[in-house]
């Protein structure tokens, strides 16, 4: 098969650059995605009948144009592959600057480098593996994405930490406020209790002073006594069914005294009371002395506190010598003599 086909150099020369070949006009060549698509594997120039799109001449011009314009044919993840052309073709290739749309891309500043590139054999022109640039760019983008993700994670963690710190500070402040409030409440309660006790003590002291002063004007009805019956006791010995006074058991003849200054309202015999004296005080209170053995004061007589007005006896309805003492208000109601005497500062 090889013997029937002319040599590639003679064929290309006769078709493109022979002496008798007509002059062709070069058109502007714009690289497209299809024309610069990465070639997988070895570069092979396959003869295509009916067209020159993939002929060696057009391929060489495309390589020069791509190199002159700064374009780089890439093959991802493939090593650099050399592209070689026959010397008969390379000697007759036009200058890259004369190509439409290519010469303007080559600046005067890079004239030396362009001249050097033009003088260099095309066998030195190689494709650059796309994997390097893409890998570098991908690695850079990956690192940038990783850094961005880490930055976002750190920012989110910082926000979480800030929220946790703020919550802890708020909780601590609330606990401190609650403790302070509790302490203040305890202090206020303690102060209020101390104040109450102080007021009670002051009132008790004032009352004691009042009673002590009042006691100077009151006196117990008798001395050397024993309390035998109190006010309100129940029993068949009393006609009303209840005891209406306070009994001071004492020997017969023991002096009976006026508990306070007043006027003797009545003095004489009074049935079951025996000999009885009724002393009316200035405020209308009546003090009744019963079962007396004798009376030393008479009706209408003015007496003073502690003055003897009679003596203990056993007259009337009694079981033994004693002084029966009753206290009636100005309205005539009977009250407990013991409570009344203690209200006047006397110890019964």
Coordinates of C-alpha atoms in Angstrom, one line a residue:
X1 CA 0.0 0.0 0.0
X2 CA 2.8 2.3 0.7
X3 CA 4.3 1.8 -2.8
X4 CA 1.1 3.1 -4.5
X5 CA 1.0 6.3 -2.5
X6 CA 3.3 9.2 -3.0
X7 CA 5.5 10.4 -0.2
X8 CA 3.8 12.8 2.2
X9 CA 6.3 15.5 1.6
X10 CA 5.8 15.3 -2.2
X11 CA 2.1 15.2 -1.9
X12 CA 1.9 18.2 0.5
X13 CA 4.3 20.1 -1.7
X14 CA 2.3 19.5 -4.8
X15 CA -1.0 20.3 -3.2
X16 CA 0.0 23.3 -1.2
X17 CA 3.3 24.8 -2.1
X18 CA 4.4 23.6 -5.5
X19 CA 5.8 25.8 -8.1
X20 CA 2.7 25.5 -10.2
X21 CA 0.3 25.9 -7.3
X22 CA -1.9 28.9 -7.5
X23 CA -1.6 31.6 -4.9
X24 CA -4.2 31.1 -2.1
X25 CA -5.6 33.8 0.1
X26 CA -5.4 33.2 3.9
X27 CA -8.6 33.6 5.8
X28 CA -8.9 34.5 9.5
X29 CA -8.9 31.4 11.6
X30 CA -10.8 31.5 14.9
X31 CA -10.1 28.5 17.2
X32 CA -13.2 26.8 18.5
X33 CA -13.8 24.2 21.2
X34 CA -13.8 21.5 18.5
X35 CA -10.6 22.7 16.9
X36 CA -8.7 22.8 20.2
X37 CA -10.3 19.8 21.9
X38 CA -7.8 17.8 23.9
X39 CA -6.6 14.7 22.0
X40 CA -6.5 11.5 24.0
X41 CA -3.6 9.3 23.4
X42 CA -1.1 9.7 20.6
X43 CA -1.5 12.5 18.1
X44 CA -2.3 11.1 14.7
X45 CA -3.0 13.0 11.6
X46 CA -5.4 11.0 9.5
X47 CA -5.9 11.7 5.9
X48 CA -9.4 12.9 5.2
X49 CA -10.6 12.8 1.7
X50 CA -12.5 15.7 0.3
X51 CA -11.1 18.3 2.8
X52 CA -8.0 19.8 4.3
X53 CA -9.4 20.5 7.8
X54 CA -7.0 17.9 9.4
X55 CA -4.1 18.0 7.0
X56 CA -0.6 18.5 8.2
X57 CA -0.4 22.0 6.8
X58 CA -3.6 23.3 8.5
X59 CA -2.5 21.6 11.7
X60 CA 0.8 23.3 11.6
X61 CA -0.7 26.7 11.0
X62 CA -3.2 26.1 13.8
X63 CA -0.3 25.2 16.2
X64 CA 1.6 28.3 15.2
X65 CA -1.5 30.5 15.7
X66 CA -2.3 28.9 19.0
X67 CA 1.2 29.4 20.3
X68 CA 1.4 32.9 19.0
X69 CA -1.9 33.9 20.6
X70 CA -0.8 32.4 23.9
X71 CA -3.3 29.5 23.7
X72 CA -2.3 26.2 25.2
X73 CA -3.7 22.9 23.9
X74 CA -4.2 20.7 27.0
X75 CA -4.7 17.1 27.6
X76 CA -6.0 16.4 31.2
X77 CA -4.0 13.9 33.2
X78 CA -1.7 13.2 30.1
X79 CA 2.0 13.8 29.7
X80 CA 3.3 16.4 27.2
X81 CA 3.4 15.1 23.6
X82 CA 5.6 16.5 20.9
X83 CA 4.2 17.5 17.5
X84 CA 6.5 17.2 14.5
X85 CA 6.1 18.3 10.9
X86 CA 8.2 17.5 7.8
X87 CA 10.9 20.0 7.2
X88 CA 9.6 20.6 3.6
X89 CA 6.4 22.0 5.1
X90 CA 8.0 23.9 8.0
X91 CA 10.3 25.7 5.7
X92 CA 7.4 27.2 3.7
X93 CA 5.1 28.1 6.6
X94 CA 4.3 31.8 6.7
X95 CA 5.3 34.1 9.6
X96 CA 2.9 34.1 12.5
X97 CA 2.5 37.9 12.4
X98 CA 1.3 37.7 8.8
X99 CA -1.6 35.5 9.8
X100 CA -5.0 37.4 10.0
X101 CA -6.1 37.8 13.6
X102 CA -2.9 36.4 15.0
X103 CA -0.3 39.1 14.3
X104 CA -2.2 41.7 16.4
X105 CA -2.0 39.3 19.4
X106 CA 1.8 39.4 19.3
X107 CA 3.2 42.6 20.9
X108 CA 6.4 44.4 20.0
X109 CA 7.6 43.9 23.5
X110 CA 7.8 40.2 22.9
X111 CA 9.5 40.4 19.5
X112 CA 12.6 38.7 20.7
X113 CA 10.7 35.8 22.2
X114 CA 8.5 35.5 19.1
X115 CA 11.5 35.5 16.9
X116 CA 13.1 32.9 19.0
X117 CA 9.9 30.9 18.9
X118 CA 9.8 31.2 15.1
X119 CA 13.3 30.1 14.6
X120 CA 12.9 27.2 16.9
X121 CA 11.9 24.0 15.2
X122 CA 8.3 23.0 15.5
X123 CA 9.4 19.8 16.9
X124 CA 9.9 21.6 20.2
X125 CA 6.3 22.7 20.4
X126 CA 4.5 20.5 22.9
X127 CA 1.1 20.5 24.5
X128 CA 0.8 21.2 28.2
X129 CA -1.1 18.8 30.4
X130 CA -4.3 20.4 31.5
X131 CA -4.2 18.5 34.7
X132 CA -1.5 20.7 36.2
X133 CA -3.3 24.1 35.8
X134 CA -6.7 22.6 36.6
X135 CA -5.3 20.7 39.5
X136 CA -3.6 23.8 40.8
X137 CA -6.7 25.8 40.4
X138 CA -8.9 23.0 41.8
X139 CA -6.5 22.6 44.7
X140 CA -6.6 26.3 45.3
X141 CA -10.4 26.3 45.1
X142 CA -10.6 23.3 47.4
X143 CA -8.3 25.0 49.9
X144 CA -10.4 28.2 49.7
X145 CA -13.6 26.2 50.3
X146 CA -12.0 24.2 53.1
X147 CA -10.8 27.5 54.7
X148 CA -14.2 29.0 54.2
X149 CA -15.9 26.0 55.8
X150 CA -13.5 26.0 58.7
X151 CA -14.0 29.8 59.1
X152 CA -17.8 29.3 59.2
X153 CA -17.5 26.4 61.6
X154 CA -15.3 28.5 63.9
X155 CA -17.7 31.4 63.6
X156 CA -20.6 29.2 64.5
X157 CA -18.7 27.7 67.4
X158 CA -17.8 31.2 68.6
X159 CA -21.4 32.1 68.4
X160 CA -22.4 29.0 70.4
X161 CA -19.7 29.7 72.9
X162 CA -20.8 33.3 73.2
X163 CA -24.4 32.3 73.7
X164 CA -23.4 29.7 76.3
X165 CA -21.3 32.3 78.1
X166 CA -24.1 34.9 78.0
X167 CA -26.5 32.3 79.3
X168 CA -24.1 31.3 82.1
X169 CA -23.6 35.0 83.0
X170 CA -27.4 35.6 83.0
X171 CA -27.9 32.5 85.2
X172 CA -25.1 33.7 87.5
X173 CA -26.6 37.2 87.7
X174 CA -30.1 35.7 88.4
X175 CA -28.7 33.5 91.1
X176 CA -26.7 36.3 92.6
X177 CA -29.8 38.5 92.5
X178 CA -31.9 35.8 94.1
X179 CA -29.3 35.2 96.8
X180 CA -29.1 39.0 97.4
X181 CA -32.9 39.2 97.6
X182 CA -33.0 36.3 99.9
X183 CA -30.3 37.8 102.1
X184 CA -32.0 41.1 102.0
X185 CA -35.3 39.5 102.9
X186 CA -33.7 37.6 105.7
X187 CA -32.0 40.8 107.0
X188 CA -35.3 42.6 106.7
X189 CA -37.2 39.8 108.5
X190 CA -34.5 39.8 111.2
X191 CA -34.6 43.5 111.5
X192 CA -38.5 43.4 111.7
X193 CA -38.3 40.7 114.4
X194 CA -35.8 42.6 116.4
X195 CA -37.9 45.8 116.0
X196 CA -41.0 43.8 117.1
X197 CA -39.2 42.4 120.1
X198 CA -37.8 45.8 120.9
X199 CA -41.3 47.3 120.7
X200 CA -42.8 44.6 122.8
X201 CA -40.0 45.1 125.3
X202 CA -40.6 48.8 125.3
X203 CA -44.4 48.3 125.8
X204 CA -43.8 45.7 128.5
X205 CA -41.4 48.1 130.2
X206 CA -43.9 51.0 129.9
X207 CA -46.7 48.8 131.2
X208 CA -44.5 47.7 134.1
X209 CA -43.7 51.2 134.9
X210 CA -47.3 52.2 134.7
X211 CA -48.4 49.3 136.9
X212 CA -45.6 50.0 139.4
X213 CA -46.8 53.6 139.5
X214 CA -50.4 52.5 139.8
X215 CA -49.5 49.9 142.4
X216 CA -48.5 52.8 144.7
X217 CA -52.1 53.8 144.9
X218 CA -53.5 50.2 145.3
X219 CA -53.1 47.6 148.0
X220 CA -53.9 43.9 148.6
X221 CA -57.1 43.5 150.7
X222 CA -55.3 41.4 153.4
X223 CA -52.0 39.7 154.2
X224 CA -50.8 36.2 155.4
X225 CA -53.5 34.5 153.3
X226 CA -54.0 31.4 151.2
X227 CA -56.2 31.5 148.1
X228 CA -58.8 28.7 148.5
X229 CA -61.5 29.5 145.9
X230 CA -61.3 31.5 142.7
X231 CA -63.8 33.3 140.5
X232 CA -66.2 31.2 138.5
X233 CA -65.8 27.8 140.2
X234 CA -68.9 25.6 140.3
X235 CA -70.3 24.0 143.4
X236 CA -73.3 23.4 145.6
X237 CA -71.9 25.6 148.4
X238 CA -72.9 28.7 146.4
X239 CA -76.6 29.6 145.9
X240 CA -75.9 30.7 142.3
X241 CA -74.1 27.4 141.6
X242 CA -70.8 29.4 140.9
X243 CA -68.4 31.2 143.1
X244 CA -68.7 35.0 142.5
X245 CA -65.5 36.2 144.1
X246 CA -62.0 35.3 145.4
X247 CA -61.5 33.8 148.8
X248 CA -58.5 34.7 151.0
X249 CA -58.3 32.2 153.8
X250 CA -56.6 33.8 156.9
X251 CA -56.9 33.7 160.7
X252 CA -59.8 35.4 162.3
X253 CA -59.0 39.0 163.1
X254 CA -56.5 39.5 160.3
X255 CA -56.8 43.2 159.1
X256 CA -58.9 43.9 156.0
X257 CA -57.7 46.9 154.0
X258 CA -59.1 49.3 151.4
X259 CA -57.6 48.4 148.1
X260 CA -57.9 52.0 146.9
X261 CA -59.1 55.3 148.1
X262 CA -62.9 55.7 148.0
X263 CA -66.1 56.0 149.9
X264 CA -67.8 53.3 152.0
X265 CA -71.2 52.8 150.4
X266 CA -72.6 50.4 152.9
X267 CA -71.5 48.5 156.0
X268 CA -73.6 45.9 158.0
X269 CA -75.1 42.4 158.1
X270 CA -76.1 40.9 154.7
X271 CA -77.5 37.4 155.2
X272 CA -75.2 34.6 153.7
X273 CA -72.4 37.2 153.3
X274 CA -72.4 37.8 157.1
X275 CA -70.9 41.2 157.9
X276 CA -70.2 43.0 154.7
X277 CA -68.7 46.3 153.6
X278 CA -69.1 47.8 150.1
X279 CA -66.4 50.3 149.0
X280 CA -67.1 52.6 146.0
X281 CA -64.0 53.9 144.2
X282 CA -63.7 57.2 142.3
X283 CA -64.4 55.5 138.9
X284 CA -67.6 53.8 140.2
X285 CA -66.1 50.4 140.7
X286 CA -67.5 48.6 143.8
X287 CA -65.3 46.4 146.1
X288 CA -67.3 44.0 148.3
X289 CA -65.8 42.6 151.6
X290 CA -67.8 39.7 153.2
X291 CA -67.7 37.3 156.2
X292 CA -66.0 39.9 158.4
X293 CA -65.8 39.3 162.0
X294 CA -65.9 43.1 162.7
X295 CA -66.2 46.4 160.8
X296 CA -64.1 49.5 161.6
X297 CA -65.6 51.8 158.8
X298 CA -69.1 53.0 158.4
X299 CA -71.3 54.0 155.5
X300 CA -70.3 57.3 153.9
X301 CA -66.8 57.3 155.3
X302 CA -63.9 58.3 153.0
X303 CA -60.9 55.9 153.2
X304 CA -57.5 55.8 151.7
X305 CA -55.4 53.1 150.1
X306 CA -54.3 50.5 152.6
X307 CA -56.5 51.8 155.4
X308 CA -58.0 49.0 157.6
X309 CA -61.8 48.9 157.3
X310 CA -62.5 45.5 159.0
X311 CA -61.2 42.1 160.1
X312 CA -61.3 38.5 158.7
X313 CA -64.1 36.4 160.2
X314 CA -66.4 33.4 159.6
X315 CA -69.9 35.1 159.6
X316 CA -72.6 34.1 157.2
X317 CA -72.5 30.9 155.0
X318 CA -68.9 29.7 155.5
X319 CA -66.9 26.7 156.3
X320 CA -64.0 28.6 157.9
X321 CA -62.6 32.0 158.5
X322 CA -61.7 33.8 155.2
X323 CA -62.2 37.1 153.3
X324 CA -64.7 36.8 150.4
X325 CA -63.8 39.6 147.9
X326 CA -66.0 40.6 144.9
X327 CA -65.4 43.3 142.3
X328 CA -68.3 44.9 140.3
X329 CA -68.1 47.4 137.5
X330 CA -69.9 50.8 137.6
X331 CA -72.7 49.0 135.7
X332 CA -73.1 46.4 138.3
X333 CA -71.5 43.4 136.5
X334 CA -69.2 41.1 138.4
X335 CA -65.6 40.5 137.2
X336 CA -62.7 38.4 138.2
X337 CA -61.1 40.0 141.3
X338 CA -57.7 38.3 140.6
X339 CA -57.5 39.8 137.1
X340 CA -58.6 43.2 138.4
X341 CA -56.0 43.2 141.2
X342 CA -53.2 42.2 138.8
X343 CA -54.4 44.9 136.4
X344 CA -53.6 47.4 139.1
X345 CA -50.0 46.2 139.4
X346 CA -50.6 43.9 142.4
X347 CA -49.2 40.4 142.7
X348 CA -51.8 38.1 144.1

